[in-house]
PDB file of C-alpha atoms in Angstrom:
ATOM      1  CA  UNK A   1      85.122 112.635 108.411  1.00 78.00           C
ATOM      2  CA  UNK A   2      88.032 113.337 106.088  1.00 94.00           C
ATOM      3  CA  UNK A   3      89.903 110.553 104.795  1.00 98.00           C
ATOM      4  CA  UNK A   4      93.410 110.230 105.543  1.00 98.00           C
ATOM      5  CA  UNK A   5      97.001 108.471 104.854  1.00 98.00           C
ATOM      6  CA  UNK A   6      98.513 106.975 108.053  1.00 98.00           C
ATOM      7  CA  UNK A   7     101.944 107.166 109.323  1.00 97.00           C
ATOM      8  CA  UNK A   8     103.918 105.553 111.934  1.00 96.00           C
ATOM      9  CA  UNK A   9     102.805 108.242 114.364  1.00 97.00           C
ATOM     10  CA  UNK A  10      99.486 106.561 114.241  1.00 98.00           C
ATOM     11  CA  UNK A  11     100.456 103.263 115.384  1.00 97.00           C
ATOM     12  CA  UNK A  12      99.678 104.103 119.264  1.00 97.00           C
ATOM     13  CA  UNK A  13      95.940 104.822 117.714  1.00 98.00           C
ATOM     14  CA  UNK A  14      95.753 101.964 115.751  1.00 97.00           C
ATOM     15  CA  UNK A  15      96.819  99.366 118.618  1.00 96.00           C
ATOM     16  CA  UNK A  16      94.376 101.758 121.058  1.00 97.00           C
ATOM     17  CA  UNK A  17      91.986 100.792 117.936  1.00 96.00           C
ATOM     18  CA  UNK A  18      92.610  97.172 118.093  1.00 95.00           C
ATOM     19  CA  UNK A  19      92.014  96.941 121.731  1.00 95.00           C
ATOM     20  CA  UNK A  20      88.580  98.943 122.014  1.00 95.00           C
ATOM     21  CA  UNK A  21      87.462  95.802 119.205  1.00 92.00           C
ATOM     22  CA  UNK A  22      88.948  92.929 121.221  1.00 90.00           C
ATOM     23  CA  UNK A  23      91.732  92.419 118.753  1.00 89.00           C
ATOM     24  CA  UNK A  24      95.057  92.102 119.476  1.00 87.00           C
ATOM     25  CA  UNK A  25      97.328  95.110 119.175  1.00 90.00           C
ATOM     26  CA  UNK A  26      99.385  93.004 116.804  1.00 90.00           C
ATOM     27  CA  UNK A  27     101.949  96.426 116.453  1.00 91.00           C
ATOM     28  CA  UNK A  28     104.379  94.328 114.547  1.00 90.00           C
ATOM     29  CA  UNK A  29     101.708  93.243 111.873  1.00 92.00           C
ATOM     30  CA  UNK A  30     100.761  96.906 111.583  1.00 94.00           C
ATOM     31  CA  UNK A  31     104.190  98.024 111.118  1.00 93.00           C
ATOM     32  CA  UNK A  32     104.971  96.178 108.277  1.00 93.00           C
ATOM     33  CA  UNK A  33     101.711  96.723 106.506  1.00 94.00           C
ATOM     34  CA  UNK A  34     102.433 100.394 106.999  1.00 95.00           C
ATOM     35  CA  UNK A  35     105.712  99.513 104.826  1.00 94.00           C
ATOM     36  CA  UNK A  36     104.242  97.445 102.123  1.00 93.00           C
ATOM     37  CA  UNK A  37     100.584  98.932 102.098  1.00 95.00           C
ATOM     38  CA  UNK A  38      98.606 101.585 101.750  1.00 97.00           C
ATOM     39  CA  UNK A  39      96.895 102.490 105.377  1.00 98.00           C
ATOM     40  CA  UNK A  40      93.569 105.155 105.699  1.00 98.00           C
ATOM     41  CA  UNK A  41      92.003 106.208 108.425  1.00 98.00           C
ATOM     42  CA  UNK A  42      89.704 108.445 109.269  1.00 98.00           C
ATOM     43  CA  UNK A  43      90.204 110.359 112.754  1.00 97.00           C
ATOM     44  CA  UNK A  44      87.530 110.623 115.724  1.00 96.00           C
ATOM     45  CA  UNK A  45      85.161 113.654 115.366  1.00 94.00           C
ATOM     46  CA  UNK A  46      85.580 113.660 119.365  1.00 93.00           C
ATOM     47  CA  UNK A  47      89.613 114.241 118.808  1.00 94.00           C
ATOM     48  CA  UNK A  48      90.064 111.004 120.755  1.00 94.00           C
ATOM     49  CA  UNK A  49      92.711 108.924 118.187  1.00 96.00           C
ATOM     50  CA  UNK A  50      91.057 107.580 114.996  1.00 98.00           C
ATOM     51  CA  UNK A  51      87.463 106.436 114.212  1.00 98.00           C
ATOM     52  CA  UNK A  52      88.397 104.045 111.663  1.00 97.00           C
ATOM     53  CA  UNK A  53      91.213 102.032 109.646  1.00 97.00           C
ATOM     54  CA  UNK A  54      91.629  99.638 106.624  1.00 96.00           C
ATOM     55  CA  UNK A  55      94.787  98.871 105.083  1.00 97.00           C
ATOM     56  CA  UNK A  56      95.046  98.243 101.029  1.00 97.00           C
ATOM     57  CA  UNK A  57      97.691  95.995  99.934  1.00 95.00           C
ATOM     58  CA  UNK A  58      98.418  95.919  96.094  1.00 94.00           C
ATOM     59  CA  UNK A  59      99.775  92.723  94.523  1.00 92.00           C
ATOM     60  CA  UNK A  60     101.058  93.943  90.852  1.00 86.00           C
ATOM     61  CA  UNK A  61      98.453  95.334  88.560  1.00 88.00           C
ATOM     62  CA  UNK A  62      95.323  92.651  88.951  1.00 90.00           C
ATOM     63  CA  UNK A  63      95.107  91.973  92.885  1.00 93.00           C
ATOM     64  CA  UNK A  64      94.766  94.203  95.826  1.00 95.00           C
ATOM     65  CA  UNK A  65      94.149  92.881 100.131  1.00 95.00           C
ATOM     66  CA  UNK A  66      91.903  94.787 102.027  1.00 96.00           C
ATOM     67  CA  UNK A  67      93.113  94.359 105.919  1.00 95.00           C
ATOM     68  CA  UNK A  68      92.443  95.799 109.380  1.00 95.00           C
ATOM     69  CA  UNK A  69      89.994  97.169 108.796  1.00 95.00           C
ATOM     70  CA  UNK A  70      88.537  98.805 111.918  1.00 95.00           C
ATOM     71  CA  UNK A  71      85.778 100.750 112.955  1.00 96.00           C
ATOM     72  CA  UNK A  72      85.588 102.266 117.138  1.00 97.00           C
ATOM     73  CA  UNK A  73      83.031 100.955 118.813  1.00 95.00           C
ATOM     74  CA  UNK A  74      81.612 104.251 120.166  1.00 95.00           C
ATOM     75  CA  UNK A  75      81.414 105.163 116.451  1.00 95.00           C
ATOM     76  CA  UNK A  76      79.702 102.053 114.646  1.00 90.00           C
ATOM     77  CA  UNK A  77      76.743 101.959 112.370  1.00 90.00           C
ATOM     78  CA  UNK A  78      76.813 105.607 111.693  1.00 93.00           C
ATOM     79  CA  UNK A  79      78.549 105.025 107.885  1.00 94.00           C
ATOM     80  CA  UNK A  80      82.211 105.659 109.054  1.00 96.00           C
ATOM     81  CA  UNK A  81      83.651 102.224 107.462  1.00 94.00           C
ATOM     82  CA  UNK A  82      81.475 101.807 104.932  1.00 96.00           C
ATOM     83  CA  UNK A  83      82.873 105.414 104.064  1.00 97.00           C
ATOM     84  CA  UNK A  84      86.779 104.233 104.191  1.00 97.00           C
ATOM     85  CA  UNK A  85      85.658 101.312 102.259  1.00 97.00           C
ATOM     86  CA  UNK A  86      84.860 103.125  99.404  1.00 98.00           C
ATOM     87  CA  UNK A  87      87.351 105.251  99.322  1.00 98.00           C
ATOM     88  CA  UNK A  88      90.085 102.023  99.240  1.00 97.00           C
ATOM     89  CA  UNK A  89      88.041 100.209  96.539  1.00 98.00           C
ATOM     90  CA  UNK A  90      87.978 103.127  94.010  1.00 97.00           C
ATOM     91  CA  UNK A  91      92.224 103.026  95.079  1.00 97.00           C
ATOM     92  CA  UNK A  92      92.189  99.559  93.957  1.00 96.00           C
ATOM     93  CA  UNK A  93      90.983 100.637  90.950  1.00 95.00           C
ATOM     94  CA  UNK A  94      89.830  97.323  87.930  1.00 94.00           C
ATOM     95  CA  UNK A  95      92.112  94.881  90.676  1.00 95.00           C
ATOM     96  CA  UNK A  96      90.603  91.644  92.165  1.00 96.00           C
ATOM     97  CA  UNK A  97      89.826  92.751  95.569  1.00 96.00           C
ATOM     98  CA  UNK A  98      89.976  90.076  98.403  1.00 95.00           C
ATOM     99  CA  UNK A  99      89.550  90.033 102.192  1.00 95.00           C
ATOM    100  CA  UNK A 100      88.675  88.198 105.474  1.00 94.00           C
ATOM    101  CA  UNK A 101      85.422  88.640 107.315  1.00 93.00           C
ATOM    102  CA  UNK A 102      84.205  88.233 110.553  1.00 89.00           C
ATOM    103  CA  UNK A 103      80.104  87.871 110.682  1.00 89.00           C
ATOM    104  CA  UNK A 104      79.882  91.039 111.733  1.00 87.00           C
ATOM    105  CA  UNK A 105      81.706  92.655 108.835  1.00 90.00           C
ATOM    106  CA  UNK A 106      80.536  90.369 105.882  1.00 94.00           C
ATOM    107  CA  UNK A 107      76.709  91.937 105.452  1.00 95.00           C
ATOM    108  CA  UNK A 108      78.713  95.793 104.481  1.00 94.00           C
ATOM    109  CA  UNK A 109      81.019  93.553 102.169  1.00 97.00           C
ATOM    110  CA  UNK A 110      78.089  92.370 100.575  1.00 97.00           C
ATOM    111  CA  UNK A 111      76.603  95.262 100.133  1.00 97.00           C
ATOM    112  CA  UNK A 112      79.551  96.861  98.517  1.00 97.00           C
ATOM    113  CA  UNK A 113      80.053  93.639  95.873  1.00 97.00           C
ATOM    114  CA  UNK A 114      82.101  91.345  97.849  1.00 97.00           C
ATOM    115  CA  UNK A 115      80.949  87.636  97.605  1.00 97.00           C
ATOM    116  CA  UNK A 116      81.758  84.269  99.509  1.00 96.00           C
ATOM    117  CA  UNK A 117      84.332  82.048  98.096  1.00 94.00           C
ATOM    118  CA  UNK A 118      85.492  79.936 100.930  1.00 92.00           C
ATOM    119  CA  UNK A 119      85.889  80.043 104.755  1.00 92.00           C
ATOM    120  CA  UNK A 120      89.061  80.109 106.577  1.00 92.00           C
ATOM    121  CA  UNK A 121      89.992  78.912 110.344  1.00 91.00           C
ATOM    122  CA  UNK A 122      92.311  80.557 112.614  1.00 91.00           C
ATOM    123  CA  UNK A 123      93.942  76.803 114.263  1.00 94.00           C
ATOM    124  CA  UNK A 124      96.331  77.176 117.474  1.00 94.00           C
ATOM    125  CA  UNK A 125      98.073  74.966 119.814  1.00 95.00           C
ATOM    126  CA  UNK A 126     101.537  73.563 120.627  1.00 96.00           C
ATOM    127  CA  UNK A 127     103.077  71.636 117.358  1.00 97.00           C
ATOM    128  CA  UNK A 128     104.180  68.283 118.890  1.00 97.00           C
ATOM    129  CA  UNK A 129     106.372  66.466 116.008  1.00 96.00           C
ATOM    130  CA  UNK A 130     110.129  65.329 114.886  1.00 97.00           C
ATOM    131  CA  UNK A 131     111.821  67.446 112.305  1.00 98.00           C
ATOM    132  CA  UNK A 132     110.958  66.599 108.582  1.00 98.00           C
ATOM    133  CA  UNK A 133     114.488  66.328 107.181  1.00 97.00           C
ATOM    134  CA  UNK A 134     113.145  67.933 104.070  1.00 98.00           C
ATOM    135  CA  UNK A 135     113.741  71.295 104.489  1.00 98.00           C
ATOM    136  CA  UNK A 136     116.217  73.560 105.458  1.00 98.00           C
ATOM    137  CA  UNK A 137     116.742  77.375 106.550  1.00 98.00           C
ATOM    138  CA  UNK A 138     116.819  79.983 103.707  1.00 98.00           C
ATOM    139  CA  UNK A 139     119.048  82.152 103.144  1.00 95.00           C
ATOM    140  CA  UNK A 140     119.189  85.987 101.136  1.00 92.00           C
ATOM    141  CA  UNK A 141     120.718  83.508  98.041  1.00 96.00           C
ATOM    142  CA  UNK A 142     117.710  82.141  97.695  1.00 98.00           C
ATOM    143  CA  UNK A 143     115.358  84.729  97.630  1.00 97.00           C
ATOM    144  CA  UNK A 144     115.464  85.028  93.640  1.00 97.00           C
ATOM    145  CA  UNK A 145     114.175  81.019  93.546  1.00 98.00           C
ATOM    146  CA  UNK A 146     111.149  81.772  96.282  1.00 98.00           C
ATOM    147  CA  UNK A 147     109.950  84.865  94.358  1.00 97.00           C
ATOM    148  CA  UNK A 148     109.781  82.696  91.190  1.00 97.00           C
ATOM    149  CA  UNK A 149     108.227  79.875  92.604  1.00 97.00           C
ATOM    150  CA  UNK A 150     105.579  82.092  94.299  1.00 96.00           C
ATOM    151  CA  UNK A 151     105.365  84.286  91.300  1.00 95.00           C
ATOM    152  CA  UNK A 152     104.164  80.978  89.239  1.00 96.00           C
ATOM    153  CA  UNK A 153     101.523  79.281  91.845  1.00 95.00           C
ATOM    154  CA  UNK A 154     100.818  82.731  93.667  1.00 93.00           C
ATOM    155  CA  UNK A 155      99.827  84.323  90.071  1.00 91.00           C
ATOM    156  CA  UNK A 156     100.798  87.694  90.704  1.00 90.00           C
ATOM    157  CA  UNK A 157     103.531  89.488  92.168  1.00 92.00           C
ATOM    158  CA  UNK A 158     103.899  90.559  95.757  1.00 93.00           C
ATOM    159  CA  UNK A 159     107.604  90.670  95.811  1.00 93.00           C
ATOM    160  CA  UNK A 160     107.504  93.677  97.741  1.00 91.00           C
ATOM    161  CA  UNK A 161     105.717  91.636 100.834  1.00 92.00           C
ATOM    162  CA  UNK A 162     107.652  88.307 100.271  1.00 95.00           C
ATOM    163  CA  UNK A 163     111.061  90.498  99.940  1.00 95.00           C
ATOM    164  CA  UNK A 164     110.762  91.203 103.719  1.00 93.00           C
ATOM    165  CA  UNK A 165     110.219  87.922 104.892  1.00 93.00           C
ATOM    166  CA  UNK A 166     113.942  87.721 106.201  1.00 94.00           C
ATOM    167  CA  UNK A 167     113.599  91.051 108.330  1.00 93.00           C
ATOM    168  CA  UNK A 168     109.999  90.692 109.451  1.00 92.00           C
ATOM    169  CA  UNK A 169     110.220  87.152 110.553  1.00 92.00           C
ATOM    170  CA  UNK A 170     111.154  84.262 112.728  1.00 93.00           C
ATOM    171  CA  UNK A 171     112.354  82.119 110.043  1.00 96.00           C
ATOM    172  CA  UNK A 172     112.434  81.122 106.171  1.00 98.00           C
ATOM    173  CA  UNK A 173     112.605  77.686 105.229  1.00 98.00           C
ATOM    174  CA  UNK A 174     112.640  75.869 101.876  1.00 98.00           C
ATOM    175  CA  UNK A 175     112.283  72.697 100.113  1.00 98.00           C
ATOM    176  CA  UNK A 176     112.680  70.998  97.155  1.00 97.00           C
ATOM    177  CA  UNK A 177     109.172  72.703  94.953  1.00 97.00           C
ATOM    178  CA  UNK A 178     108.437  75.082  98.344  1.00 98.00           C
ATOM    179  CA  UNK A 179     108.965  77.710 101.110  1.00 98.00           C
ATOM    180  CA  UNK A 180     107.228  78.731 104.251  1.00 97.00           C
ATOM    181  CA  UNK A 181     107.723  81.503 106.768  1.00 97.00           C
ATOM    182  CA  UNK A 182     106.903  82.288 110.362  1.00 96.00           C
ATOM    183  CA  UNK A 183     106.618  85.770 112.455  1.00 94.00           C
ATOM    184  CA  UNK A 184     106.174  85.960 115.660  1.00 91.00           C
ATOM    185  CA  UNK A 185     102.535  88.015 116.375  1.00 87.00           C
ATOM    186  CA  UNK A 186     101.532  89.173 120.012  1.00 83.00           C
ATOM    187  CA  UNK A 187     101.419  85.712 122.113  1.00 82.00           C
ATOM    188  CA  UNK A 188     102.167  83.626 119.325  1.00 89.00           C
ATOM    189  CA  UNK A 189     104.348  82.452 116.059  1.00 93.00           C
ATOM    190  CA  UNK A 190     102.459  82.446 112.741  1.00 94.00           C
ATOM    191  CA  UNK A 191     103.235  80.617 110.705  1.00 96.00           C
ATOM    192  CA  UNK A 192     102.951  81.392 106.977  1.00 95.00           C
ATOM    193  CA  UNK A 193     103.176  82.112 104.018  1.00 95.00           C
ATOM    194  CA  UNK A 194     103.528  78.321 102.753  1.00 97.00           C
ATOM    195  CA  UNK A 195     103.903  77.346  99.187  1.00 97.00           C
ATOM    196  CA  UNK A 196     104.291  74.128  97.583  1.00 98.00           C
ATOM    197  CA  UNK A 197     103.561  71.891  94.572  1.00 98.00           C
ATOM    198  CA  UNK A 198     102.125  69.326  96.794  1.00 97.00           C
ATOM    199  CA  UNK A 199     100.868  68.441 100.384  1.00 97.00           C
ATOM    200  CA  UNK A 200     103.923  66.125 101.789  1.00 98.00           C
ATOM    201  CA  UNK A 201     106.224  69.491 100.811  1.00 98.00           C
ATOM    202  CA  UNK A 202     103.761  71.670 102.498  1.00 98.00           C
ATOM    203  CA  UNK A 203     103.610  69.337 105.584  1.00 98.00           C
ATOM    204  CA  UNK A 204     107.265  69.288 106.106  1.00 98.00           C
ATOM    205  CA  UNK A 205     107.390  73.123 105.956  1.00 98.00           C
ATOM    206  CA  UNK A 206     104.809  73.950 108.385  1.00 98.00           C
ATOM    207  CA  UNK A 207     105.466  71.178 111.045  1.00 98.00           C
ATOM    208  CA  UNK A 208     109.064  72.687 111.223  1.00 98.00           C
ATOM    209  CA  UNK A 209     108.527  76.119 111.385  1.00 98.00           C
ATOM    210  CA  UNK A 210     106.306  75.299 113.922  1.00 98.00           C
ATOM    211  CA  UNK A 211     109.170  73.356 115.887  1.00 97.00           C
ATOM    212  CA  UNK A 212     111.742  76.388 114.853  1.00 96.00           C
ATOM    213  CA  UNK A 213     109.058  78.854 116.558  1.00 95.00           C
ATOM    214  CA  UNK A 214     108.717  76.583 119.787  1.00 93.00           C
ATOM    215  CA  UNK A 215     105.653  77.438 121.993  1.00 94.00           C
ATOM    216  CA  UNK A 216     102.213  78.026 120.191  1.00 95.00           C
ATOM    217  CA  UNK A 217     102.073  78.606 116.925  1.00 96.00           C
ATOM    218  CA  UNK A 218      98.909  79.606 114.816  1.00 94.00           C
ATOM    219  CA  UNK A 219      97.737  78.407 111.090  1.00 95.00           C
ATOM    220  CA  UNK A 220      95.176  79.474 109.163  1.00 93.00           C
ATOM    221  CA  UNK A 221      93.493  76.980 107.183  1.00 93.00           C
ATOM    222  CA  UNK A 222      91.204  77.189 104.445  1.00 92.00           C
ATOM    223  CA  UNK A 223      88.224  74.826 104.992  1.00 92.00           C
ATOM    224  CA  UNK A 224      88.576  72.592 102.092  1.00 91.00           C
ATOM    225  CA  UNK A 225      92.074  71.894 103.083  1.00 93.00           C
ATOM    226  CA  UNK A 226      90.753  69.045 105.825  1.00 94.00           C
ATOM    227  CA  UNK A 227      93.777  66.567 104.933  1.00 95.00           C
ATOM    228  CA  UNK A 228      95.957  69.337 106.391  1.00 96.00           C
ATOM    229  CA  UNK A 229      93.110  69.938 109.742  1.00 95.00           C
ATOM    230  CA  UNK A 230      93.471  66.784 110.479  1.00 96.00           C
ATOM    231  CA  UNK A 231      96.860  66.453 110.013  1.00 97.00           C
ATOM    232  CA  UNK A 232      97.738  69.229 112.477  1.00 97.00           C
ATOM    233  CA  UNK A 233      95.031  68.584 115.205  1.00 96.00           C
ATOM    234  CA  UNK A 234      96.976  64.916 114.925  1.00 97.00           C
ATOM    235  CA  UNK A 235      99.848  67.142 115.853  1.00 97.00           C
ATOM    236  CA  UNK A 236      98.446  69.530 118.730  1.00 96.00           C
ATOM    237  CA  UNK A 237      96.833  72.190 116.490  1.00 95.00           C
ATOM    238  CA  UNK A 238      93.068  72.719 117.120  1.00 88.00           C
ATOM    239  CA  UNK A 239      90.415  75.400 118.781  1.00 75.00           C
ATOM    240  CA  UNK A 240      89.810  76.684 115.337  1.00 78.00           C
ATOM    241  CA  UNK A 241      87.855  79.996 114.846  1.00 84.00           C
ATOM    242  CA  UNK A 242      86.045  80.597 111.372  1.00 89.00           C
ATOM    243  CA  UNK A 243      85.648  83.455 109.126  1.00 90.00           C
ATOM    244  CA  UNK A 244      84.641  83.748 105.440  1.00 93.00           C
ATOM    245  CA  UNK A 245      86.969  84.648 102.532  1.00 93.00           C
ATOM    246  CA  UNK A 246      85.366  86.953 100.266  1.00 95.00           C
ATOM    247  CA  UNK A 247      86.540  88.634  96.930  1.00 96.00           C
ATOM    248  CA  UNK A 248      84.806  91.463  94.714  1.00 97.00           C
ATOM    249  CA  UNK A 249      85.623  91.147  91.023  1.00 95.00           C
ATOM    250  CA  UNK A 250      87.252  88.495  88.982  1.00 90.00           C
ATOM    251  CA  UNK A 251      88.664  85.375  90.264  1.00 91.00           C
ATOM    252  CA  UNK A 252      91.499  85.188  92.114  1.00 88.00           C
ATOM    253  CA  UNK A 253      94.917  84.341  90.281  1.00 86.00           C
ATOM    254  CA  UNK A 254      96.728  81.569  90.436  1.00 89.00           C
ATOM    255  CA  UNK A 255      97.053  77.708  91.688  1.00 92.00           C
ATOM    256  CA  UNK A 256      94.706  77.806  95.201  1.00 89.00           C
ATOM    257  CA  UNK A 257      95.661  74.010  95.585  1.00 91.00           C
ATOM    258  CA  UNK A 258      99.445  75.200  96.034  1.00 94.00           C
ATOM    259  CA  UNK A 259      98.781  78.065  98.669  1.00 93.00           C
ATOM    260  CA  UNK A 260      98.743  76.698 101.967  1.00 93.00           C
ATOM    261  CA  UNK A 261      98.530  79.526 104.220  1.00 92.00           C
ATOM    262  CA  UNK A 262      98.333  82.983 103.744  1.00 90.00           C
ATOM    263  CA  UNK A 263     100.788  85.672 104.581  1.00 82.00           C
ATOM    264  CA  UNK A 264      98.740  87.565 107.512  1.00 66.00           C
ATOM    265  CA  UNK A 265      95.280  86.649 107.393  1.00 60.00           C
ATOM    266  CA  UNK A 266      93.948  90.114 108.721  1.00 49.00           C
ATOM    267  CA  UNK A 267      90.301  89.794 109.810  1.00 39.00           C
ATOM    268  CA  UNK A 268      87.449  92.709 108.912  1.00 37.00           C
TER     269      UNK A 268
END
């Protein structure tokens, strides 16, 4: 039951992890949190990979992301997560914590302070559409703009994430008062984060990423957002699955009404 650090050489585990769960193995997700977070785990007491995972993600000094957070099947309701919960929480210290939650997971959230502020919808499907005109392909020049902008509406600073967008992913576009970003995940293209001072600017960003990705592409709306549902099931974007968004703490920082999608919604 001891609490541990991951490293890359746990990344077979983790995807082995993933799979006994039904989620994907997503190993290019879980590389880069490795690189940005701060991944536990906690290995099996039958010596058969790891029991369970979570990932902490700390956005400057007020707001931390709990993600993949994992428990083996053969191993659940027996206190193991609830365990490497704790232990990440009292790492995140006075920070705003936030997270995603499947059904399953939200009763331990609840139990450990976590409360409903929204619900979120995984939407897929083939992005059928022209090309906006309003936006174009970033570039390394204008990384110093997006981590303002995003630094402003955002409300805290996760430079360290954002600064990897070029490496990690498919593409980086901008726009006059935005940017967006898509990564290709196991069998599809994400596409996020988008940020922008208004809904037309968002629009523009996500429908072409979603034509730069080709093939399906995935967004992750939050609930209230049903101008921009219906906007991309009008576009081929539907089958949407829900989970709740849940923070323990203070508010969250920043303008909500100018984040779009998320980085990596990562499901608990």
């Amino acid at each position: 039951m001891l609490i541990r650090r991951l490293t890359p050489t746990d990344l077979d585990d983790c995807a082995r992890l993933a799979k006994d769960r039904g989620w994907p193995t997503e190993r290019h997700k879980w590389r880069l949190l490795f690189e940005v977070g701060e991944p536990y785990g906690i290995d099996a007491p039958d010596g058969d990979g790891l029991a369970a995972t979570n990932i902490l993600t700390l956005y400057g000094k007020d707001q931390a992301v709990i993600s993949m957070v994992l428990t083996a099947s053969r191993f659940g309701r027996q206190g193991i997560g609830r365990r490497l919960m704790e232990h990440v929480l009292d790492q995140a210290g006075e920070r705003t914590v936030s997270l995603y939650a499947t059904d399953n997971g939200r009763p331990l959230y609840e139990r450990l302070g976590f409360r409903v502020v929204g619900a979120a919808a995984k939407h897929t499907g083939v992005f059928a559409g022209e090309p906006s005109g309003r936006t174009r392909p970033a570039t390394e020049a204008d990384l110093d703009g997006i981590l303002a902008l995003d630094a402003e509406l955002f409300g805290t600073d996760r430079s360290a994430v954002l600064r990897r967008m070029f490496g990690f992913g498919l593409r980086v576009r901008v726009a006059d008062g935005g940017f967006g970003h898509c990564w290709r995940n196991d069998d599809n293209a994400v596409i996020g984060p988008v940020v922008a001072r208004d809904a037309a600017t968002a629009r523009a960003l996500i429908g072409d990423l979603a034509l730069d990705a080709g093939g399906e592409v995935r967004m992750d709306f939050d609930l209230d957002r049903q101008d921009m549902i219906t906007w991309a099931a009008g576009h081929g974007i539907g089958a949407p699955w829900q989970v709740s968004r849940m923070v323990r703490g203070g508010d969250l920082p920043g303008d909500v009404t100018c984040q779009y999608l998320p980085f990596m919604q990562a499901l608990g």
